[in-house]
Every structure is written in structure tokens, then in C-alpha cells.
Tab-separated table of C-alpha atoms in Angstrom:
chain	number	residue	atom	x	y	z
F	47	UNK	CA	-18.825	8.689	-3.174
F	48	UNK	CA	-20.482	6.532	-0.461
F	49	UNK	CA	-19.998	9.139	2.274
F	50	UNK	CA	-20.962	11.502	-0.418
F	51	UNK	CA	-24.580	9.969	-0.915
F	52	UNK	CA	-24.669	8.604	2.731
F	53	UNK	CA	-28.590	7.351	3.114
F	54	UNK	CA	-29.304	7.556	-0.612
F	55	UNK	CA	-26.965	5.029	-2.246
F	56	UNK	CA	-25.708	1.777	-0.967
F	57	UNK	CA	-22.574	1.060	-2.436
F	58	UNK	CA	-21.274	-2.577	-2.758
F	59	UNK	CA	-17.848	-4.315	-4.203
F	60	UNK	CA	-17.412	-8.618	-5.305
F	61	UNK	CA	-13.762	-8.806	-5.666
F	62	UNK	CA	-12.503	-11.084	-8.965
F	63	UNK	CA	-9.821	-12.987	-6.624
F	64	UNK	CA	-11.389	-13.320	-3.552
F	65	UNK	CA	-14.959	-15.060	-4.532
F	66	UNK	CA	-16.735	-16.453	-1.953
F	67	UNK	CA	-19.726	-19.534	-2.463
F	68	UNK	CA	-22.422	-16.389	-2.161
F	69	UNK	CA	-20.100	-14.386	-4.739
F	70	UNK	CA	-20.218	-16.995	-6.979
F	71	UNK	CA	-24.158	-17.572	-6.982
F	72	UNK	CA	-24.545	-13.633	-7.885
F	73	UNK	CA	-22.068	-13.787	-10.519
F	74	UNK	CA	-23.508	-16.868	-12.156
F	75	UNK	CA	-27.294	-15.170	-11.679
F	76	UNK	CA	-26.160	-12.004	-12.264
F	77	UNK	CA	-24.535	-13.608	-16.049
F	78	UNK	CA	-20.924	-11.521	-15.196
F	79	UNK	CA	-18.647	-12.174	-17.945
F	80	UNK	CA	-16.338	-9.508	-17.904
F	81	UNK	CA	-14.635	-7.458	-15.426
F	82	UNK	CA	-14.830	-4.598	-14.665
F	83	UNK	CA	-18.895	-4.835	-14.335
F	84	UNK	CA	-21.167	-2.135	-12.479
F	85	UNK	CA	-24.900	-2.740	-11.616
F	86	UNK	CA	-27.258	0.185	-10.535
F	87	UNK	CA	-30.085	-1.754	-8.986
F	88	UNK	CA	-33.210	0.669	-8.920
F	89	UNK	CA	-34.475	1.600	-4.990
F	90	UNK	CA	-36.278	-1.539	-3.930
F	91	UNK	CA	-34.786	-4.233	-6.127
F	92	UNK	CA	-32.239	-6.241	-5.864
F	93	UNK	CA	-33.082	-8.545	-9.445
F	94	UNK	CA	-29.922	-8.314	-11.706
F	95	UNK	CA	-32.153	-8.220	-14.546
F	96	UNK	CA	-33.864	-5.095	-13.534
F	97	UNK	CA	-30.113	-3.036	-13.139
F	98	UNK	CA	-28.360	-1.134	-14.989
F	99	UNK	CA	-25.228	-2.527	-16.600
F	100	UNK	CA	-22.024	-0.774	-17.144
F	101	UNK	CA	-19.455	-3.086	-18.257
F	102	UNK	CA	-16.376	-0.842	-19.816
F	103	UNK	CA	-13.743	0.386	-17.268
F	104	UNK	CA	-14.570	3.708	-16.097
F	105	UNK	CA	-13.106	6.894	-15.316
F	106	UNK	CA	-13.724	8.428	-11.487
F	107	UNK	CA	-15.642	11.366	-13.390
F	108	UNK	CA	-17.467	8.374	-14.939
F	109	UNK	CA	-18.436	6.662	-11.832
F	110	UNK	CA	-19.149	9.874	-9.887
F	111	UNK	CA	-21.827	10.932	-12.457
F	112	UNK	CA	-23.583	7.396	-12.605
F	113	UNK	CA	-23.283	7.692	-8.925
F	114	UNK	CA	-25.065	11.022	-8.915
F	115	UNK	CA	-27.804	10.119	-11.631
F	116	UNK	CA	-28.956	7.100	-9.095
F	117	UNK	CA	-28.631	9.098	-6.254
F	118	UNK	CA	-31.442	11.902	-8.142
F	119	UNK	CA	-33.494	8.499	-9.180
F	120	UNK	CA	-37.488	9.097	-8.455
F	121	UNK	CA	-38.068	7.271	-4.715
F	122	UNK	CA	-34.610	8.197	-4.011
F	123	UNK	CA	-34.160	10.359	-0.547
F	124	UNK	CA	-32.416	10.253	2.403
F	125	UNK	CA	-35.050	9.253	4.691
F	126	UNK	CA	-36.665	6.808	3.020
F	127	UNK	CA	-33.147	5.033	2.684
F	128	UNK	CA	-32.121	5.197	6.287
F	129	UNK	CA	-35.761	4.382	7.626
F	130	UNK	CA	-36.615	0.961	5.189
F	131	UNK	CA	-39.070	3.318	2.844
F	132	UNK	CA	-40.945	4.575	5.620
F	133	UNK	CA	-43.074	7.076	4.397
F	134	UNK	CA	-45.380	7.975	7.317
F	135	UNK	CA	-45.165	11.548	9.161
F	136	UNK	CA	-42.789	12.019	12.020
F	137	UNK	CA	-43.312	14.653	14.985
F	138	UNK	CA	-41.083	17.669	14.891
F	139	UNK	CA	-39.287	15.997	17.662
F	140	UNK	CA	-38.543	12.823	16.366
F	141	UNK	CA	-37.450	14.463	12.642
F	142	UNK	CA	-35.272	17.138	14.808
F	143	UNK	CA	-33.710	14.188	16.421
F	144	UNK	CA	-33.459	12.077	13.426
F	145	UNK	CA	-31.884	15.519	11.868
F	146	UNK	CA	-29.337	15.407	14.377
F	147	UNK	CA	-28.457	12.139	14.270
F	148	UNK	CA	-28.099	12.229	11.030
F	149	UNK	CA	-25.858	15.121	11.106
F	150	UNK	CA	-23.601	13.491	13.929
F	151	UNK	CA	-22.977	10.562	11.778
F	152	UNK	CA	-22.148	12.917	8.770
F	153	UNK	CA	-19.761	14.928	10.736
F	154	UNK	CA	-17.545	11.181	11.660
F	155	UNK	CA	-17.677	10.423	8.463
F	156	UNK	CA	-16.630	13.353	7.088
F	157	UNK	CA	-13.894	14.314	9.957
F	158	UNK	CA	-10.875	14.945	8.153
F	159	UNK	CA	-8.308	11.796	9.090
F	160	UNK	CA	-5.105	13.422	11.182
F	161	UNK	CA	-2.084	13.396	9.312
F	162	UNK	CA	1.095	11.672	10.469
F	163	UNK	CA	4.716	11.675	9.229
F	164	UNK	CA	6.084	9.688	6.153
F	165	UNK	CA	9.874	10.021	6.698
F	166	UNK	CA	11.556	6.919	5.833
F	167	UNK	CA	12.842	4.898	9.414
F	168	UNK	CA	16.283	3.716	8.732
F	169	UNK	CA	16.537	0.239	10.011
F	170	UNK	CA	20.107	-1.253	11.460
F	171	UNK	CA	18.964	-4.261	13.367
F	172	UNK	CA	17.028	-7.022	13.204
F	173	UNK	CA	15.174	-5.634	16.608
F	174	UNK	CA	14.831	-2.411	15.144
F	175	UNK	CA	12.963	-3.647	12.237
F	176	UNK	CA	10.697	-6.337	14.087
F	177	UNK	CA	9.392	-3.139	16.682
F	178	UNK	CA	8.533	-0.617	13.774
F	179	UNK	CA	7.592	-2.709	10.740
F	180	UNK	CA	6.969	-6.545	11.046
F	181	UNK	CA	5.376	-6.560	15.005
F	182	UNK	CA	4.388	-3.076	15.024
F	183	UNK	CA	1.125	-2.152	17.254
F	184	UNK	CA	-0.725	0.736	15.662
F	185	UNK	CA	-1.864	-1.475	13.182
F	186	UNK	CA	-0.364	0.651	9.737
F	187	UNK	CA	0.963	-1.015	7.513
F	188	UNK	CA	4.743	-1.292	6.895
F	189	UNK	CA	6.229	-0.166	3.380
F	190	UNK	CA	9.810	-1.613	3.601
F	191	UNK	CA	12.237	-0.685	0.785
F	192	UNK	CA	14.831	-2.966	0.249
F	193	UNK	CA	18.527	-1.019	-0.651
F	194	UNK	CA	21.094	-1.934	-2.856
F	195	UNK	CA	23.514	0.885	-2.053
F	196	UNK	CA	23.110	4.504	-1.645
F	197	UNK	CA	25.290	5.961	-4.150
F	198	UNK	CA	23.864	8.647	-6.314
F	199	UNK	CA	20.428	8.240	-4.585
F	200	UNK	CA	19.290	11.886	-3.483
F	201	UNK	CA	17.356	12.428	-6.557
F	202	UNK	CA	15.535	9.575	-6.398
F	203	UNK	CA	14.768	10.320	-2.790
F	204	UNK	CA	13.302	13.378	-3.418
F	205	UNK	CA	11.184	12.059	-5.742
F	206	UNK	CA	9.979	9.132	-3.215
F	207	UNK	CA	9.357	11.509	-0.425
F	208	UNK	CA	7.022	13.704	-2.535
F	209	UNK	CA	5.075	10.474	-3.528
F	210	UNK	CA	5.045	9.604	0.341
F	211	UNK	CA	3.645	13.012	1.402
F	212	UNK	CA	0.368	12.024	-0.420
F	213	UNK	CA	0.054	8.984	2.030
F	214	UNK	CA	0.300	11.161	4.985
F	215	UNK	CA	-3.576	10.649	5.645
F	216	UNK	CA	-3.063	7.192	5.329
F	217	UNK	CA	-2.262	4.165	8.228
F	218	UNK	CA	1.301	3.484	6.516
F	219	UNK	CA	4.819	3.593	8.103
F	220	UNK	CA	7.840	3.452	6.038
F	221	UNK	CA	10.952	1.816	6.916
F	222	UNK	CA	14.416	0.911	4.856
F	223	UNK	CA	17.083	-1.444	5.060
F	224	UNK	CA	20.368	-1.446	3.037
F	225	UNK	CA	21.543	-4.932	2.280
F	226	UNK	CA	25.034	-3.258	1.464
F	227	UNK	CA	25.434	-2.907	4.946
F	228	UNK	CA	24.538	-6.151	5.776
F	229	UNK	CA	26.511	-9.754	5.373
F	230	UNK	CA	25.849	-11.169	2.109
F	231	UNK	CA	24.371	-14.237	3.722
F	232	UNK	CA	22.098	-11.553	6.230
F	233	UNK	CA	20.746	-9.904	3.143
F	234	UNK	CA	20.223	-12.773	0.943
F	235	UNK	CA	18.138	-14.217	4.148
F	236	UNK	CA	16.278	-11.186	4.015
F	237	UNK	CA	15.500	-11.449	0.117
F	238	UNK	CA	14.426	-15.056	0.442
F	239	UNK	CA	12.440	-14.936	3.540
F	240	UNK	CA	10.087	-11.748	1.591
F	241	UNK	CA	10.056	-13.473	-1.973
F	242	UNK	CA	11.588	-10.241	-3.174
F	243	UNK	CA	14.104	-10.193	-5.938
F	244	UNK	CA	16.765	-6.742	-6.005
F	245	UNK	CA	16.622	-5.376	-9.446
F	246	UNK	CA	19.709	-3.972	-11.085
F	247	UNK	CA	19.837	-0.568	-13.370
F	248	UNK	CA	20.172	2.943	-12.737
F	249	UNK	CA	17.942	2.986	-10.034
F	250	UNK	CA	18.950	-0.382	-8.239
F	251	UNK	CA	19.479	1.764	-5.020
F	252	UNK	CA	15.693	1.217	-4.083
F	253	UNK	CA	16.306	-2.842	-5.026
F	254	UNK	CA	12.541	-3.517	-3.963
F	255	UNK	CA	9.730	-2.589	-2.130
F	256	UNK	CA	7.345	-4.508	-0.267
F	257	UNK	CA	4.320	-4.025	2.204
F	258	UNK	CA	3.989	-5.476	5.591
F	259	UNK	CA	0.587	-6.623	7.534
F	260	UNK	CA	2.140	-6.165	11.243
F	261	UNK	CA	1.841	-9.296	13.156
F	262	UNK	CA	0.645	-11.184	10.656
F	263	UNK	CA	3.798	-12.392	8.524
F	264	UNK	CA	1.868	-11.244	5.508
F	265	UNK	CA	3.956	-9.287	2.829
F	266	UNK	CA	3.179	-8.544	-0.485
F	267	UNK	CA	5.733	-7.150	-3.141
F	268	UNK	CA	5.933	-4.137	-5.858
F	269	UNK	CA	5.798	-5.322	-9.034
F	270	UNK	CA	8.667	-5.538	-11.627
F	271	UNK	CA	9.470	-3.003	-13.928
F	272	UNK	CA	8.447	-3.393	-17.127
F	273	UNK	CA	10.720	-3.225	-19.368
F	274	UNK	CA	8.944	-2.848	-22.553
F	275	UNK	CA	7.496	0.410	-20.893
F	276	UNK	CA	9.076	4.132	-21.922
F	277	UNK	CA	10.799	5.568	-19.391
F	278	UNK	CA	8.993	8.899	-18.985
F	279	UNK	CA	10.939	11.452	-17.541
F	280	UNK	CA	13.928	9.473	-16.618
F	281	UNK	CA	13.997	6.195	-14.230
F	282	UNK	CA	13.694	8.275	-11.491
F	283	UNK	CA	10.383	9.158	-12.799
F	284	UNK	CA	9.183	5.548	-13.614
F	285	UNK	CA	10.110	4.859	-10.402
F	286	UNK	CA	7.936	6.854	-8.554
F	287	UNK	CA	5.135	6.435	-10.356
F	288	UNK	CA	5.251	2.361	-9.715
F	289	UNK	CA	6.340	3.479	-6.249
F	290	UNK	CA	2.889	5.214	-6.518
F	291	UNK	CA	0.711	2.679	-8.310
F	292	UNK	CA	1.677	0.013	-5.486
F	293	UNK	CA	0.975	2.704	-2.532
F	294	UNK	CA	-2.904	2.912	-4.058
F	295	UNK	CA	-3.054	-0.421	-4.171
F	296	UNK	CA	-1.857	-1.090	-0.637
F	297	UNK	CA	-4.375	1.611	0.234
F	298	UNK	CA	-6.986	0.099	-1.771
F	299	UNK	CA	-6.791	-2.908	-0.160
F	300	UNK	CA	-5.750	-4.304	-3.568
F	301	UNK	CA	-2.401	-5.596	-2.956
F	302	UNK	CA	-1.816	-9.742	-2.547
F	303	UNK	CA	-0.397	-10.845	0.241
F	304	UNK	CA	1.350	-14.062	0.882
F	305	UNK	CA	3.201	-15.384	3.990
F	306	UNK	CA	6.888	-14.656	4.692
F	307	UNK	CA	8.827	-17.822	2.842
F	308	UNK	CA	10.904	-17.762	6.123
F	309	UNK	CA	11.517	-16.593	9.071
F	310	UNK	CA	13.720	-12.886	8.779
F	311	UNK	CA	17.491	-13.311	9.938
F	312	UNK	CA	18.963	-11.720	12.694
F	313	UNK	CA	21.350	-8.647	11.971
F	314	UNK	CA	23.029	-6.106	13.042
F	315	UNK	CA	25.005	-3.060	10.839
F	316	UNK	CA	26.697	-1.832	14.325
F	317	UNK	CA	28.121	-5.400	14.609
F	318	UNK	CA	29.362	-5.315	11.350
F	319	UNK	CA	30.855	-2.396	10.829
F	320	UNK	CA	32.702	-3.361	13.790
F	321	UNK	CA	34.240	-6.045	12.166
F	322	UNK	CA	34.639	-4.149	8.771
F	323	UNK	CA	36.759	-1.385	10.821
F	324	UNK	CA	38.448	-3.896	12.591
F	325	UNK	CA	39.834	-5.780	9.475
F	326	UNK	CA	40.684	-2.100	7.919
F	327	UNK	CA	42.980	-1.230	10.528
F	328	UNK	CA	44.967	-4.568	10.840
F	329	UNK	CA	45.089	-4.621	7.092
F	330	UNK	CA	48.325	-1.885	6.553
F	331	UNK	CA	50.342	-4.666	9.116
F	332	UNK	CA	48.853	-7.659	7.151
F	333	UNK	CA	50.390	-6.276	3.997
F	334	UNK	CA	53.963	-5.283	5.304
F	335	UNK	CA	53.925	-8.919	6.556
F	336	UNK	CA	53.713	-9.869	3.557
F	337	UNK	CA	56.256	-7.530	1.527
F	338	UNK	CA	53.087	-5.931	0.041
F	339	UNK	CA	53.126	-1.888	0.900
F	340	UNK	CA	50.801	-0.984	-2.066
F	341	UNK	CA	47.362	0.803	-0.595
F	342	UNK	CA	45.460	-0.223	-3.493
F	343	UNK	CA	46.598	-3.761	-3.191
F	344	UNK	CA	45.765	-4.052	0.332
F	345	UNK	CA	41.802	-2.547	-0.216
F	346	UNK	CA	41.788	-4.988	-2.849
F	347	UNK	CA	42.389	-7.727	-0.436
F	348	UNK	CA	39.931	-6.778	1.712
């Protein structure tokens, strides 16, 4: 909508949680009680008592059509809005270079954003995941899922990668770690250090999720499931649509961030698997040592 109505309509935002002194004086002068509130200030003012006040949450058709009526408001054009209400005659020169000017900056803002890939980076070290998610340098943002096994996964995955395709105009990487690879002390570490907690059910393969500010230690976290919510479609389905809600949000710039509780541990699935092989093939001798041929028995040992 603001690119839309470029030079007609200035459009503004005062965040609830992140109030500053200024905010606060508006607010107070502006008598904001509820949330969400929208004020259409007529061209020229900027007295709260003189706007129009929407104060139910609205729909994007909504907004787009209160949008459009101030954009058609008399005193309303796009040169009197990108020239301070300057009214007096230009020379065909000057308006042809105004005209083009105006059309430059209308083709940047309207040059369609190159799209990039959203496969999912599978992470196996601790190296590997500070280069592309937590110290990344092209500045996107890191969506880290947090694994709890990959057992009967794929059709979850399929549903996850179609919800990542619509992000693929977006600055956001997306990387994965499975704790059941890792120690349980590595992947505990891991939990702690992001202030995620893995949640169990059908779907407990994709434990959490969590966004990433690169460089900056920053992380916030996808909400919960709710419980008390129908599951429409299957988990699967719930899934992806929270998996959804918390991609707009990141987008939005509406997700909360908070520092990383501590620092990430160092791992390595290589190294362990090492061991994990190593300990499978010296367990057949361990058991005749001990009188104990049984297979089972000796995977149970393990």
C-alpha cells in the first residue's frame, strides 16, 4: 500500500511493545485506548482530533480501501505531496524531469525482489552451524528447526517446504539440526542456550523452531501449540500453518527477540557416530565375554 500510493499517502506504524518517550506523548494526546487503532490525518494536519479513527481490527481489503479513499481525498495528488504543497507552475523541463524522477524511484520500488532458495541446510557441526545461521554475512535471517528424530517425517516435510517456497522473496535461510544425533548433554546445551523447549506428539520430529538475527545472539522462538486448538487437517496441517504464522511474523518484523541464555556447545555428528560405530562393532566380543550371545540383548546394552 505505501509503494502503492507513493507521493500521496504517508504511511506510519507506533508499535504496542516497543514505545518510545515520543510514542508515548502521541498516544496519551492522541487518547489511544485500544489496539489495534488507525488514524487518517487529512493532507496538512497532523491534530489527532481532526483524524479519522478506526479502532476494530481490520481486514487487508479493509485497510486497502481506507487507504484508497484518503489517497482520492480533495488536495490529495502526487505533486503536491512530494513538493511540500507547492502549487506554483513548473517549466516543461523541470515537470519532465520531475516526471522522470519520479518514475525512476517508482521503478526501485517496484523492482520485483530476486528469489533465492529455501531448501533446508542440514547442520552436523557446531562450525557448520555458526558459518550459515548464527555468524552468517548476508544479513538473512536464520530459521533453525530443532529435530527430535526423523522417523516418519516426509509428510511433514513436504508440507514445510511448500510453506518455505512462499518465503523465497524473502532475506531468510533455513537450517536444521537433529538433537538425536547429537550427545544428550550436546543437545540439551543447545535447548538451553536458545530458551527452546522440544515438544512431544505426533509431530515431535520438528521439536522447535526458532529465528536467528546473525551476529547478534538474538533468537526468538515459535510459539507452543495450543492445545485447546482443533487440529485441522491433521497435525501435519497445524503444523504448517504455525510454521507459517511465525514466518510472517519474522517477516513482519513482529517476532521478539531475546539474547541466547548461553553460549551454543560445540558438536560434532561425524565425531559421534564414530564412537557410536565403534561401540557397535566391539559389542558382539563384549557379549561372548560375558556368556551373553543373544543380539537383542547386546543392542539392548548399548
Amino acid at each position: 500500500l505505501s509503494a502503492k500510493h507513493f507521493g500521496q499517502v504517508a504511511l506510519g506504524e507506533i508499535r504496542k511493545a516497543e514505545f518510545s518517550k515520543m510514542d508515548s506523548s502521541f498516544v496519551a494526546a492522541a487518547a489511544i485506548e485500544t489496539y489495534p487503532t488507525l488514524l487518517v490525518f487529512p493532507p496538512g494536519s497532523s491534530d489527532p482530533r481532526e483524524a479519522e479513527r478506526f479502532t476494530s481490527e481490520l481486514k487487508p481489503a479493509a485497510l486497502a480501501q481506507i487507504i484508497e479513499r484518503a489517497a482520492l481525498r480533495p488536495g490529495v495528488d502526487s505533486k503536491s505531496a512530494e513538493h511540500g504543497g507547492d502549487a506554483a507552475e513548473e517549466s516543461p523541463a523541470s515537470a519532465q524531469d520531475a516526471d522522470s524522477s519520479t518514475a525512476d524511484e517508482q521503478a526501485r520500488i517496484f523492482a520485483q525482489p530476486k528469489a533465492h532458495e529455501t531448501d533446508v541446510h542440514e547442520v552436523r557441526t557446531s562450525e557448520e552451524l555458526d558459518r550459515v545461521c548464527v555468524n552468517r554475512m548476508d544479513g538473512a535471517i536464520c530459521v533453525l528447526e530443532l529435530r527430535s528424530g526423523s522417523a516418519n517425517a516426509e509428510a511433514l516435510d513436504a508440507r514445510l517446504k511448500e510453506v518455505r517456497a512462499k518465503y523465497r522473496f524473502d532475506k531468510l535461510a533455513f537450517a536444521r539440526v537433529d538433537l538425536a544425533m547429537l550427545t544428550s548433554d550436546a543437545a540439551e546445551a543447545i535447548k538451553s542456550a536458545l530458551g527452546v523447549t522440544v515438544e512431544s506428539g505426533a509431530t515431535s520430529a520438528v521439536g522447535a523452531v526458532c529465528a536467528v538475527r546473525p551476529r547478534k545472539s538474538r533468537v526468538a522462538t515459535m510459539p507452543p501449540a495450543d492445545e485447546a486448538a482443533p487440529a485441522h487437517g491433521g497435525e501435519e496441517a497445524q503444523m504448517a500453518a504455525r510454521y507459517e504464522a511465525f514466518l510472517d511474523r519474522v517477516v513482519g518484523g513482529d517476532a521478539r527477540y531475546h539474547k541466547f541464555a548461553n553460549p551454543l556447545p560445540a558438536f560434532s555428528v561425524e565425531r559421534l557416530q564414530e564412537h557410536v560405530d565403534a561401540d557397535k562393532a566391539s559389542a558382539p566380543e563384549q557379549c561372548s565375554a560375558e556368556g551373553d550371545v543373544d543380539a537383542g540383548s547386546c543392542r539392548a546394552d548399548l
